[in-house]
Short mmCIF file of C-alpha atoms in Angstrom, two decimals:
data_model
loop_
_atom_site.label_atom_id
_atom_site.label_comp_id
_atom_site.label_asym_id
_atom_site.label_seq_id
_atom_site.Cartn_x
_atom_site.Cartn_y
_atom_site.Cartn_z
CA UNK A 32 5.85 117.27 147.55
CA UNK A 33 8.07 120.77 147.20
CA UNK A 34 8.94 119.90 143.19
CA UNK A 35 12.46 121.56 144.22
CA UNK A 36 15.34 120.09 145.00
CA UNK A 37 18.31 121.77 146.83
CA UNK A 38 21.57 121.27 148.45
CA UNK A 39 20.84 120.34 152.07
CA UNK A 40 23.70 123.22 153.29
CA UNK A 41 26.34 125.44 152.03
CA UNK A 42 29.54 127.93 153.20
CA UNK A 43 30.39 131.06 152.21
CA UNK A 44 32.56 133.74 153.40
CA UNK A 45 31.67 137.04 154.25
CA UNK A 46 31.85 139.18 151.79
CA UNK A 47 32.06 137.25 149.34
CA UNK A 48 28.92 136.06 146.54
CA UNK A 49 26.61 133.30 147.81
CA UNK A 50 25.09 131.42 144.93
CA UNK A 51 22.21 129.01 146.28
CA UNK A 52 21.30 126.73 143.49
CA UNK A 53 17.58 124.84 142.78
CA UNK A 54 16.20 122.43 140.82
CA UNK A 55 12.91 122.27 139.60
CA UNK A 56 12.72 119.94 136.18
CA UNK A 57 8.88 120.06 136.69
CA UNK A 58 7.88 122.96 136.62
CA UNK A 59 5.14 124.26 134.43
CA UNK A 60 4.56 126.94 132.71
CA UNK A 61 2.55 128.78 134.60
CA UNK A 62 4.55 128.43 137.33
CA UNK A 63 6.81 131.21 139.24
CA UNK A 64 9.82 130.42 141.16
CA UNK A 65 10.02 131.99 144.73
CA UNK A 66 12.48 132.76 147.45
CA UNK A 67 11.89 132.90 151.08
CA UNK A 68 14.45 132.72 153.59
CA UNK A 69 14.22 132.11 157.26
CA UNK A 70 16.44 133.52 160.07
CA UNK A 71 16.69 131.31 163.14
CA UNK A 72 13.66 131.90 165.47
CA UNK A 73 11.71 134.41 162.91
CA UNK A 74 8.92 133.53 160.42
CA UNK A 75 10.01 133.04 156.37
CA UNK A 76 11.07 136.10 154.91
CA UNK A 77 10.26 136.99 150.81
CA UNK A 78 13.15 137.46 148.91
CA UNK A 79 12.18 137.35 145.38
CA UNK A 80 10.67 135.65 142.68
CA UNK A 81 9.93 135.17 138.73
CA UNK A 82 8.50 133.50 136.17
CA UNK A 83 11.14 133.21 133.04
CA UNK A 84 13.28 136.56 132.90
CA UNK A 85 16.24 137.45 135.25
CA UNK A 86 15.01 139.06 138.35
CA UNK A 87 17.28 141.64 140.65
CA UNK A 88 16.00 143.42 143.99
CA UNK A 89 17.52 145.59 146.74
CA UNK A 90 18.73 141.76 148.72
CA UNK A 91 19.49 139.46 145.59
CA UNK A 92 19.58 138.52 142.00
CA UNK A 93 17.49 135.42 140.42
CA UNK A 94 18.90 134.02 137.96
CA UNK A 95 16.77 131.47 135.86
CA UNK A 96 18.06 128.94 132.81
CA UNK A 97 15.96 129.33 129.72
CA UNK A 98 14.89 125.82 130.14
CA UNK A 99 13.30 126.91 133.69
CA UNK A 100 14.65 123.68 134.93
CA UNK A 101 17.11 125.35 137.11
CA UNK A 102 17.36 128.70 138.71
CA UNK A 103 20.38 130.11 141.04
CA UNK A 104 19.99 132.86 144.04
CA UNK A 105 22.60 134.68 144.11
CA UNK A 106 23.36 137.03 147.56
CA UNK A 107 25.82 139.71 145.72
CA UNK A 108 27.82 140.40 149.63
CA UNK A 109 26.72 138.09 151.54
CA UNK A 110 27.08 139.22 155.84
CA UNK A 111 26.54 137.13 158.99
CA UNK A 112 23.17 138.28 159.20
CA UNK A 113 22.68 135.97 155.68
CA UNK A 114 22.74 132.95 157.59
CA UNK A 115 19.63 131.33 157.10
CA UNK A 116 17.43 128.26 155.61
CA UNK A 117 16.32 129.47 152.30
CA UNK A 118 13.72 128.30 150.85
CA UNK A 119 13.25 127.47 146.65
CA UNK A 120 9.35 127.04 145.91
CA UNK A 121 7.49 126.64 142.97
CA UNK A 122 3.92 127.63 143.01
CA UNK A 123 0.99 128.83 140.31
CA UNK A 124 -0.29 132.21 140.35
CA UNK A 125 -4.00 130.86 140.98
CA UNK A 126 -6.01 130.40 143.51
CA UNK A 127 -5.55 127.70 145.90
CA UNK A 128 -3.43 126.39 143.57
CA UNK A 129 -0.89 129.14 144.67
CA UNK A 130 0.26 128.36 148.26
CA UNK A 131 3.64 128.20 149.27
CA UNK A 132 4.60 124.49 149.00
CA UNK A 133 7.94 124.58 151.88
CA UNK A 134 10.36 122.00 151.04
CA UNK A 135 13.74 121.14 153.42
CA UNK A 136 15.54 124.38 152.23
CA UNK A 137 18.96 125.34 152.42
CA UNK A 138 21.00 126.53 155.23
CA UNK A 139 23.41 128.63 154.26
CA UNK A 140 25.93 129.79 156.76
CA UNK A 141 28.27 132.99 155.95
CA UNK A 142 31.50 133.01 157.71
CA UNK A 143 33.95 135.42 158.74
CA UNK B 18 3.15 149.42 160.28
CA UNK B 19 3.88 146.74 163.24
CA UNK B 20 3.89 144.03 160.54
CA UNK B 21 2.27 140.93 161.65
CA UNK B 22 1.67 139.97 165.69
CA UNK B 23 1.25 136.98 167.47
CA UNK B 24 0.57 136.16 170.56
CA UNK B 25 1.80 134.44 172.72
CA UNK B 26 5.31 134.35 171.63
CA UNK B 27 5.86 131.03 174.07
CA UNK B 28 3.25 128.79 175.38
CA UNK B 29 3.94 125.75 177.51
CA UNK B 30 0.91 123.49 178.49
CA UNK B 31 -0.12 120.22 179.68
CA UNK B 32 -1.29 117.39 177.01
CA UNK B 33 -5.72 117.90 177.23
CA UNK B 34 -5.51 121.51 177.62
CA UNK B 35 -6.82 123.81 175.86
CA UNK B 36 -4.57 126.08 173.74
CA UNK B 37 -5.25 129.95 171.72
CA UNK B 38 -3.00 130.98 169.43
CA UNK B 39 -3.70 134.33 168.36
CA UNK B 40 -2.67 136.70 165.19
CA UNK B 41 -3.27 139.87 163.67
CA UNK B 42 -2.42 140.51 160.20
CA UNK B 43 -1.03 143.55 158.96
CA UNK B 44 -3.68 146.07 158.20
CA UNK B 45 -5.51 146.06 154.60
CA UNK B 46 -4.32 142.01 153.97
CA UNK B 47 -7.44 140.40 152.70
CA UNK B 48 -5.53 136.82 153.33
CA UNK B 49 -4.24 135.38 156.34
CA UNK B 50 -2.57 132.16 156.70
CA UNK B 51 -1.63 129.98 159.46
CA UNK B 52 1.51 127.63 158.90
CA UNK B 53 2.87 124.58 161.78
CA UNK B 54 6.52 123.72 161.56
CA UNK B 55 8.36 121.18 162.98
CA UNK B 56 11.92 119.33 162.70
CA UNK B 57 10.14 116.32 161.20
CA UNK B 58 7.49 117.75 158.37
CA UNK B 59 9.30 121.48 157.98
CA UNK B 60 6.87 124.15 157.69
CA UNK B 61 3.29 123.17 156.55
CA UNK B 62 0.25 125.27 155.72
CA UNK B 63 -2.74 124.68 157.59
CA UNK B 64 -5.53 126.74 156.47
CA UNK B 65 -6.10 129.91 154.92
CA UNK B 66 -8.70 132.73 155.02
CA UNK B 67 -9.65 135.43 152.59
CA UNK B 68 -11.82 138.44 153.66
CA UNK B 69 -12.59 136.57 157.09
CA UNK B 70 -13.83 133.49 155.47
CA UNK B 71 -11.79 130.02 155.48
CA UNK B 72 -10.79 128.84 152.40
CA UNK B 73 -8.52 126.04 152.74
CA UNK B 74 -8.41 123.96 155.87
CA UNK B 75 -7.06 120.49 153.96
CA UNK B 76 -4.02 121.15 156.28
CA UNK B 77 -5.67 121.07 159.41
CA UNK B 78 -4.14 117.83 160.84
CA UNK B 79 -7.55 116.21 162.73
CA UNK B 80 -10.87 117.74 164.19
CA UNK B 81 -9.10 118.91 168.01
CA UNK B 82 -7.57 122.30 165.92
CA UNK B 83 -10.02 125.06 164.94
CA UNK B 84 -9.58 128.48 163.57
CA UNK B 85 -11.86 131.55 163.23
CA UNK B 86 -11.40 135.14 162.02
CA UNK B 87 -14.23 137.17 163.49
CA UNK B 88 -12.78 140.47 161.78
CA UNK B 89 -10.30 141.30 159.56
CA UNK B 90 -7.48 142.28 162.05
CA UNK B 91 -7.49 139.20 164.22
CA UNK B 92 -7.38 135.49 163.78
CA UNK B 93 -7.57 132.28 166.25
CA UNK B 94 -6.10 128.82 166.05
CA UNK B 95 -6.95 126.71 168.87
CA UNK B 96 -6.22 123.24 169.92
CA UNK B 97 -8.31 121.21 172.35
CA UNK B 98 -7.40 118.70 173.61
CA UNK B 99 -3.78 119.61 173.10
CA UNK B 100 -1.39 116.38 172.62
CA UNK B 101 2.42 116.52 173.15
CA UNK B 102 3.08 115.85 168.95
CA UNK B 103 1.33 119.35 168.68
CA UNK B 104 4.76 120.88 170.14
CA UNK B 105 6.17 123.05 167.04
CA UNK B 106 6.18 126.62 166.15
CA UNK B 107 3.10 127.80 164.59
CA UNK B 108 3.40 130.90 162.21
CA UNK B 109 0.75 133.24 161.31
CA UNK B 110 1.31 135.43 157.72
CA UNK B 111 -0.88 137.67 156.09
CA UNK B 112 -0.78 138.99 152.59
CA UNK B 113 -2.55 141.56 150.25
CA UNK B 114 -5.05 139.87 147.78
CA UNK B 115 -3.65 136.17 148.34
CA UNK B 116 -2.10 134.38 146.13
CA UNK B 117 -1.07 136.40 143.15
CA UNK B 118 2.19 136.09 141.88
CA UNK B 119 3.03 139.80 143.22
CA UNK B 120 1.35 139.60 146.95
CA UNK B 121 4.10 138.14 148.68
CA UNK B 122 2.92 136.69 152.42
CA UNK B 123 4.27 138.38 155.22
CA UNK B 124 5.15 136.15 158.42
CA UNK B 125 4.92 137.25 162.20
CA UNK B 126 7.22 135.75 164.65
CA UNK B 127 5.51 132.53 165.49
CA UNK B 128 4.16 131.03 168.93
CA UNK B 129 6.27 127.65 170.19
CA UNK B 130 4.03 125.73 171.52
CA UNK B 131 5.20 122.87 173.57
CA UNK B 132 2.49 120.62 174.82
CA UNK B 133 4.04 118.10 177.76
#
């Protein structure tokens, strides 16, 4: 059970913003909300993650509704090399409790 | 650093044999984590350690797969007998101190295994 739901795939052209969208109505309130990616034939790749505020990094932005219900990655100029499954998880920041949960993803394919 | 390594990067074997996948994690990660996917049930955790010691192994699918970590910088998972519906790509990924909300886990390139 990932406790994320996300579009199954989704365009965009190069250069151009990529906005990857996830659910997560269930979350609680101790959980964070992570982003991993994976690039065909390599292991899952850390993006970025929080817990209530806004979040921005040297690859993306997270942006997450005040509810926490919701929460969009956004890829500012997305490039070929973006194409990739990414990956929406939910997970506590305790013990065992805190493994990476991998649900279906999205795959996101820039064009040119 | 190197990042994570596994070895090997391709392994093709007959169903009953006996299969090694090996990993070393990134020096200084305290956890190390070995993950299975496949088309059907996406990428699954199977068992984790933390300073050389398993802590998790409620992924391990049935008693034929094993893991150690005899030191710090190198981890087994092994497979015997081997079974063709063991064929996916199994991922190693280590991490420093686990599973805090600011250790992200670091992946190595996986070994496909395909079992025939």
């Amino acid at each position: 059970d990932a406790k994320t739901t996300q579009p199954t795939s989704m365009d965009c052209a190069e250069g151009r913003a990529a906005n990857l969208p996830c659910n997560h109505s269930t979350i609680s309130g101790n959980e964070y909300v992570y982003w991993y990616r994976q690039i065909h034939s390599q292991g899952p790749q850390y993006i970025i993650h929080g817990l209530k505020n806004n979040e921005t990094n040297e690859m993306a932005s997270l942006i997450i509704t005040e509810d926490r219900k919701s929460s969009t990655l956004i890829l500012p100029h997305a490039t070929l090399r973006d194409t990739a499954v990414y990956y929406c998880i939910v997970r506590v920041d305790r013990g065992s409790q805190g493994n990476l949960i991998f649900g279906k993803g999205t795959k996101l394919s820039v064009k040119p | 650093d190197a990042g994570v390594i596994q070895s090997p990067r391709h392994e093709v074997t007959e169903m009953g044999q006996e299969v090694t996948l090996r990993c070393k994690p990134i020096s200084g990660h305290d956890y190390l984590f070995w993950y299975r996917q496949t088309m059907m049930r996406g990428l699954e955790l199977l068992i984790y350690f933390n300073n050389n010691v398993p802590i998790d192994d409620s992924g391990m699918p049935e008693d034929r797969f094993s893991a150690k970590m005899p030191n710090a910088s190198f981890s087994t998972l092994k497979i015997q007998p081997s079974e063709p519906r063991d064929s996916a790509v199994y991922f190693c990924a280590s991490s420093l101190g686990g599973l805090s909300s600011y250790n992200e886990q670091f992946f190595g390139p996986g070994t496909r295994l395909t079992v025939l």
